[in-house]
CSV table of C-alpha atoms in Angstrom, one decimal:
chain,number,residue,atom,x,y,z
A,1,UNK,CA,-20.8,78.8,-28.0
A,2,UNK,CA,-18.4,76.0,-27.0
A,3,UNK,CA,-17.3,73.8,-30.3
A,4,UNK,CA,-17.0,70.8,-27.9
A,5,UNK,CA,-21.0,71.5,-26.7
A,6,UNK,CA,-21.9,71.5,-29.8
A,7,UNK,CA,-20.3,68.7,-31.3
A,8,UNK,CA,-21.7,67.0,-28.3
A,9,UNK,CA,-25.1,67.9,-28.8
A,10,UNK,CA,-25.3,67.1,-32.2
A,11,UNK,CA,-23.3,63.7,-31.6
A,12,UNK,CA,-26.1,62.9,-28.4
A,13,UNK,CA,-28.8,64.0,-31.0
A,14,UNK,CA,-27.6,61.1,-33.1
A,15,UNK,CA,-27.0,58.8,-30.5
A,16,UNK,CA,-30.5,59.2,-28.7
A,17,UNK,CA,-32.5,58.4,-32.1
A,18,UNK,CA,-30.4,55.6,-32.6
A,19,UNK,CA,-30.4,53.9,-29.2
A,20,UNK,CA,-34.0,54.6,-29.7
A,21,UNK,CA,-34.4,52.8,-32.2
A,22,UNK,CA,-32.3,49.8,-31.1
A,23,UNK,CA,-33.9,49.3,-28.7
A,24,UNK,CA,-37.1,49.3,-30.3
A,25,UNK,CA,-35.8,45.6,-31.8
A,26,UNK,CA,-35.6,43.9,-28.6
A,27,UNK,CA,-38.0,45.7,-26.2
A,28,UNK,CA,-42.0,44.1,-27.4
A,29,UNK,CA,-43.5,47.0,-25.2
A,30,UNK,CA,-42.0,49.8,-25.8
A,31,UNK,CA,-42.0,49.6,-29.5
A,32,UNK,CA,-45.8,48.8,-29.3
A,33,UNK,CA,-45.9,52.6,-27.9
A,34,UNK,CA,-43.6,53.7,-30.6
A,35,UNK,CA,-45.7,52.3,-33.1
A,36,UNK,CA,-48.9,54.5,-31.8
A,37,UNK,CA,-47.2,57.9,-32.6
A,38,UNK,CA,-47.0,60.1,-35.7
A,39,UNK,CA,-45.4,63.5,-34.2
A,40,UNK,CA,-42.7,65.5,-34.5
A,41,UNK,CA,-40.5,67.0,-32.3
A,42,UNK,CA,-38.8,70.8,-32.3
A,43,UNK,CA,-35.1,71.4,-30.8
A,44,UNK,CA,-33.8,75.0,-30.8
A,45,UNK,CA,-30.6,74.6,-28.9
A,46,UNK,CA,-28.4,78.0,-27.7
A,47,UNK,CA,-28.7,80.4,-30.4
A,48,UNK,CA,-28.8,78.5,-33.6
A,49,UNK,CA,-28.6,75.0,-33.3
A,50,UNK,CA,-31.9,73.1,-35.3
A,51,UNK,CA,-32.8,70.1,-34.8
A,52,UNK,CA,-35.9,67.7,-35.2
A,53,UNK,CA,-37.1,64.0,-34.0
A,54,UNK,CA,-39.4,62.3,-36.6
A,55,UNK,CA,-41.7,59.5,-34.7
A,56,UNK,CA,-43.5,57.4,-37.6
A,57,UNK,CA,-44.5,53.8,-38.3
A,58,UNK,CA,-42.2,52.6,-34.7
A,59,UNK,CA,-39.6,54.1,-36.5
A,60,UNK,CA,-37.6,57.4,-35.2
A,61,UNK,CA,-35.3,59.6,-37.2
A,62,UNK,CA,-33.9,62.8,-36.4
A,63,UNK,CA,-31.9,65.8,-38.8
A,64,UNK,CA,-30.6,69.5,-38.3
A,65,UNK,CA,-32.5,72.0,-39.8
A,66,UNK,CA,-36.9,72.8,-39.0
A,67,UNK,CA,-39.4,70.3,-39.9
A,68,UNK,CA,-42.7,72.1,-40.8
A,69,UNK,CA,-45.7,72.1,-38.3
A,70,UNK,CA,-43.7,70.1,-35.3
A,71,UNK,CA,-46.3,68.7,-32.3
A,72,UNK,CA,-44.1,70.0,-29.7
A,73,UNK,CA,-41.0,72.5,-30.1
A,74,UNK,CA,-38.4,73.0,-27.4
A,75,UNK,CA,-36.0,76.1,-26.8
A,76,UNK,CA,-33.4,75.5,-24.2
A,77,UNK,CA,-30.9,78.5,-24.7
A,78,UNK,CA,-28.7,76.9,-22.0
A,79,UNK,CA,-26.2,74.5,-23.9
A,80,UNK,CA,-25.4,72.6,-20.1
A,81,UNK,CA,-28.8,72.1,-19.7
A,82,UNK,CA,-29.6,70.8,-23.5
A,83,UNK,CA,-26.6,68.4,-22.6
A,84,UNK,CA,-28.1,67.3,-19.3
A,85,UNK,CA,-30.8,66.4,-20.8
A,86,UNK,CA,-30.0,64.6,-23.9
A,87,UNK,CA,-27.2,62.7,-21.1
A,88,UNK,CA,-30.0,62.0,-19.1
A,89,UNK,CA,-28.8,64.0,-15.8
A,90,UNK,CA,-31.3,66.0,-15.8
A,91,UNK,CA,-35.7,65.5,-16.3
A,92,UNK,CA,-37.4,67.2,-18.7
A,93,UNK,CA,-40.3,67.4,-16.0
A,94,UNK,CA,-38.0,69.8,-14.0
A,95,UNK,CA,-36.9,72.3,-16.3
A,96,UNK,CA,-39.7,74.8,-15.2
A,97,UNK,CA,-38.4,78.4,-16.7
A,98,UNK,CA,-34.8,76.9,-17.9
A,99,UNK,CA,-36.4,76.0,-21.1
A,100,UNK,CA,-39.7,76.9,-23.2
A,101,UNK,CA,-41.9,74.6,-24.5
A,102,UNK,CA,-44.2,75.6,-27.4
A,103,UNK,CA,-47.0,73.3,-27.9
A,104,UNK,CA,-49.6,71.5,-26.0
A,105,UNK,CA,-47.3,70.6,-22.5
A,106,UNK,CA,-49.5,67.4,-21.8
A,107,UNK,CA,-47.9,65.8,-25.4
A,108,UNK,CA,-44.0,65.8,-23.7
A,109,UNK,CA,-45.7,62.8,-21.7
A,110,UNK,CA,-46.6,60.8,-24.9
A,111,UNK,CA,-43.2,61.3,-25.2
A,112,UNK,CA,-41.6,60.6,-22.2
A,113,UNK,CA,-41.3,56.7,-22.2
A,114,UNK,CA,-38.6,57.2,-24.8
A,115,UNK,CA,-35.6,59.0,-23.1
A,116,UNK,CA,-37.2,57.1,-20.0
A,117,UNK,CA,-36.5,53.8,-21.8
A,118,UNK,CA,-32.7,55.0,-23.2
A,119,UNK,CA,-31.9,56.1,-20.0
A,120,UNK,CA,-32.7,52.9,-18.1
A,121,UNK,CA,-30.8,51.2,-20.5
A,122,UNK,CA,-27.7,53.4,-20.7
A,123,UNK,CA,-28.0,55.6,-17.6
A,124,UNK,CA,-24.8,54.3,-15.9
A,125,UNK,CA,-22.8,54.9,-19.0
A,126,UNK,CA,-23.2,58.7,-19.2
A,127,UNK,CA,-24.2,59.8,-15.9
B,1,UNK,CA,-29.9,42.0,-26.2
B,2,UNK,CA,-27.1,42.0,-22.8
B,3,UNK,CA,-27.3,45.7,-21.2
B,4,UNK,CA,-23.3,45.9,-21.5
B,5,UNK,CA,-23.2,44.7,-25.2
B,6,UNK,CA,-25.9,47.1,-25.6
B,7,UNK,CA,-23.9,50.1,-23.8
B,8,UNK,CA,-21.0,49.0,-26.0
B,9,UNK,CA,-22.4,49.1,-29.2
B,10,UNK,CA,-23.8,52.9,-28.4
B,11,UNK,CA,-20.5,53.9,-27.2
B,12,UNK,CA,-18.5,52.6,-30.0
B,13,UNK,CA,-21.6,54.7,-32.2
B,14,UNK,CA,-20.5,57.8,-29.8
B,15,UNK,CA,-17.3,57.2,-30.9
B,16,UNK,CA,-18.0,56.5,-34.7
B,17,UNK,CA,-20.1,59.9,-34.9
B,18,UNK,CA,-17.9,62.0,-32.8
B,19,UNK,CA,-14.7,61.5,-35.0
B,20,UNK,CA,-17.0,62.0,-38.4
B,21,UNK,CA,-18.0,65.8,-36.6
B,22,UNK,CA,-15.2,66.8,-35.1
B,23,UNK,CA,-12.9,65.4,-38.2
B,24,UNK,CA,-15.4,68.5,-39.7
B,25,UNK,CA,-13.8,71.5,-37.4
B,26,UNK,CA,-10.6,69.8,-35.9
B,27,UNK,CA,-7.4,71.3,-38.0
B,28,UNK,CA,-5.4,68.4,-35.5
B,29,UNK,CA,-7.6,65.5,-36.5
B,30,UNK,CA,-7.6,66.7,-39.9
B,31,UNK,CA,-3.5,66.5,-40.1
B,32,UNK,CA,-3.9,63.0,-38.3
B,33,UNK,CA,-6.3,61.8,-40.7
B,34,UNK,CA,-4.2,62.6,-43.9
B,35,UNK,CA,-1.6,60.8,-42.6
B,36,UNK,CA,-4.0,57.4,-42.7
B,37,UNK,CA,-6.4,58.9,-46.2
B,38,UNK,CA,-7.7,55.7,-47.5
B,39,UNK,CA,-7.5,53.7,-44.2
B,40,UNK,CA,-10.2,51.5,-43.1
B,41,UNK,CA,-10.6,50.1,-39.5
B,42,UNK,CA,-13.1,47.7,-38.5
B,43,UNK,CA,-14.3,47.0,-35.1
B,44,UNK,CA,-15.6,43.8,-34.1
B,45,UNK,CA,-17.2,43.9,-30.2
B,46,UNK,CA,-19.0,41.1,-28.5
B,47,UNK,CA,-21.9,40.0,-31.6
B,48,UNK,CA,-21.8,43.6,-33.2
B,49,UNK,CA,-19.4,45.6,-35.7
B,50,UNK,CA,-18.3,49.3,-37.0
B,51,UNK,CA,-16.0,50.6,-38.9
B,52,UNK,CA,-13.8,54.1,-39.6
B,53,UNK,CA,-13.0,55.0,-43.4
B,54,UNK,CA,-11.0,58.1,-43.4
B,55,UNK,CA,-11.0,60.3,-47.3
B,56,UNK,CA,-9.9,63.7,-47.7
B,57,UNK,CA,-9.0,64.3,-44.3
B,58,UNK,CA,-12.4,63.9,-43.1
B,59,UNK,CA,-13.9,60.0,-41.6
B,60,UNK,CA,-17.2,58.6,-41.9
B,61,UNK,CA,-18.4,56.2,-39.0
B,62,UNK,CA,-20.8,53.7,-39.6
B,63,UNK,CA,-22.1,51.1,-37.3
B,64,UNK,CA,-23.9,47.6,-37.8
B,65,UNK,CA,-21.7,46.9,-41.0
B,66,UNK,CA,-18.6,45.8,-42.0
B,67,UNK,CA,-16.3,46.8,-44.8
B,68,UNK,CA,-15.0,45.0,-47.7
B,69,UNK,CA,-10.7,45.1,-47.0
B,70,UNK,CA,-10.3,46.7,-43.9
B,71,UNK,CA,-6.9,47.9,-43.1
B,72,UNK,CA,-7.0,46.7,-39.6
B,73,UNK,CA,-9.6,44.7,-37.6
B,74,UNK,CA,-9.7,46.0,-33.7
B,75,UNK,CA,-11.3,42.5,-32.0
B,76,UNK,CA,-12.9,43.4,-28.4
B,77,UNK,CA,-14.8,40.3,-27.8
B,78,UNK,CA,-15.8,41.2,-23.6
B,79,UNK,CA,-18.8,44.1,-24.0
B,80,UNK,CA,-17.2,45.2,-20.5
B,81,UNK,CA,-13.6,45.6,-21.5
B,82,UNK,CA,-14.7,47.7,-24.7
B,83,UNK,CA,-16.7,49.7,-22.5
B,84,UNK,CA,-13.5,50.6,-20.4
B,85,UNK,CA,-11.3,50.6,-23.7
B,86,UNK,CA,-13.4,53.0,-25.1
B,87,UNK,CA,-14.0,55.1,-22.0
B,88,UNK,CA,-10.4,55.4,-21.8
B,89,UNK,CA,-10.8,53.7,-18.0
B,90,UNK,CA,-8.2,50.8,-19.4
B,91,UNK,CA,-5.6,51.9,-22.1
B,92,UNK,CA,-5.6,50.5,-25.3
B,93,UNK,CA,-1.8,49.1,-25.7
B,94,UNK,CA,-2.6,47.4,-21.8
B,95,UNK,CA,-5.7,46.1,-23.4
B,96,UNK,CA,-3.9,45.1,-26.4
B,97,UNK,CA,-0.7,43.4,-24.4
B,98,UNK,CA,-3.5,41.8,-21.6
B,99,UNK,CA,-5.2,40.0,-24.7
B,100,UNK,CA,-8.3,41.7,-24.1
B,101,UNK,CA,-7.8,43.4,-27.8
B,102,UNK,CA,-6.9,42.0,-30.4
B,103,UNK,CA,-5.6,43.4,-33.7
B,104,UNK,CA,-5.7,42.0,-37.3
B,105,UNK,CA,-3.8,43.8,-39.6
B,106,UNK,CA,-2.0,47.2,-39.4
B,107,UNK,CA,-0.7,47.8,-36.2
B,108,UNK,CA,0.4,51.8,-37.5
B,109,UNK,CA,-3.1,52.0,-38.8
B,110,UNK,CA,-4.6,50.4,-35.1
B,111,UNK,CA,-2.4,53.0,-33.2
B,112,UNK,CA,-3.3,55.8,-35.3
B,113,UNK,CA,-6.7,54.9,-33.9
B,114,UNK,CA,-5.2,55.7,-30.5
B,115,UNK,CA,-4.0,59.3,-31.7
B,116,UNK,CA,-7.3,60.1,-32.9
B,117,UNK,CA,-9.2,59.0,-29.8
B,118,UNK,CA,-7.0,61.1,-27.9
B,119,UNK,CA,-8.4,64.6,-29.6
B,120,UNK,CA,-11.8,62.9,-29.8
B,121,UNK,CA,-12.0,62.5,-25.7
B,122,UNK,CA,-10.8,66.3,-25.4
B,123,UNK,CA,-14.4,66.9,-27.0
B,124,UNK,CA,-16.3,64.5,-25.5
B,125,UNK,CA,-15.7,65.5,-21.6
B,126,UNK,CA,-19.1,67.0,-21.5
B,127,UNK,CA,-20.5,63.5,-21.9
B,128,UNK,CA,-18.5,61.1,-21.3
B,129,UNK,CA,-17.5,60.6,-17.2
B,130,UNK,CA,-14.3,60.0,-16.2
């Protein structure tokens, strides 16, 4: 695997959960819908990159490593793709086969707003 | 919050956190840094702040805060202009003779932040555009 993917995965991994959380201090409705979730999220990137996004109490936080009993876990072996993503260049509503997503499919739209949010916020500055 | 102070603020965090990981695997930014062990440079952009403290050959970003005695004080006051300063669209040393950076205390230590970009943006191509 590429160092420089990685180091930008785990750097965009950062940045989302803050930027999340920033703008959580100046956007009323948005961190109303933060504030109604308790989940957490599974990331299994290429072959052994771990990650997880804690949502709790309108506050997010995100580490390497497995979080026990995640809502939602996602495996994208493709390190473009996970960078798409987390950059915003691509949906997560069109990764049909590209990635697997173990969990109940209906809950990635609870989460959706977020990256929706981050993306309208910083979408010409990474796309 | 302005969107462009906003965008700043998460591309100086970009910044900040790329240089603390790649400072972790990069044999080049590691020589760089042990040139500067011990320096601290603060950022101040638009209403928001960072700074860089580089130990051991390794740096720790942190953003939101200031640090007591900083070695040098990089000044960006236009969200804009640190957006193409740190994007690399307007080189720093233009910026810095255009007025649109200004620079409070060590001007080695303030350039050495220019070196260390340099091997920072060969790792962030994948995300940042050019």
């Amino acid at each position: 695997m590429s160092i420089e993917k990685i180091i930008c995965i785990k750097v965009m991994m950062k940045v989302i959960t803050y930027a999340a959380n920033e703008i959580a201090k100046f956007n009323e409705d948005y961190r109303k819908k933060l504030e109604g979730l308790s989940d957490i999220i599974e990331w299994k990137v290429g072959k052994d990159l771990n990650f997880y996004t804690e949502i709790k109490d309108g506050k997010i936080s995100s580490g390497e490593g497995i979080k026990q009993n995640p809502t939602l876990t996602f495996e994208i072996n493709d390190l473009d793709l996970a960078l798409k993503l987390l950059t915003g260049r691509e949906n997560f509503e069109n990764l049909g086969e590209k990635a697997k997503i173990i969990g109940d499919e209906k809950k990635r739209e609870k989460f959706s707003f977020i990256l929706d949010t981050i993306k309208e916020y910083l979408g010409d500055l990474t796309t | 919050m302005e969107k462009k102070e906003f965008q700043a603020k998460i591309l100086l965090y970009i910044v900040l956190k790329s240089v603390e990981e790649v400072s972790k695997v990069d044999e080049d930014l590691q020589e760089e840094l042990e040139d500067y062990d011990g320096s601290k440079i603060q950022w101040k952009i638009g209403n928001f702040t960072g700074y860089l403290y580089i130990k051991d050959k390794k740096a720790i970003g942190v953003i939101d805060e200031e640090i007591n005695n900083p070695d040098v004080t990089i000044i960006i006051p236009n969200p804009q202009k640190a957006l193409d300063i740190l994007t690399g669209k307007i080189d720093g040393v233009s910026a810095y003779m255009n007025g649109d950076l200004v620079i409070e205390g060590s001007l080695p230590v303030a350039m050495a932040f220019n070196d260390i970009s340099e091997i920072i943006m060969d790792y962030l191509e994948p995300i940042i555009p050019e």
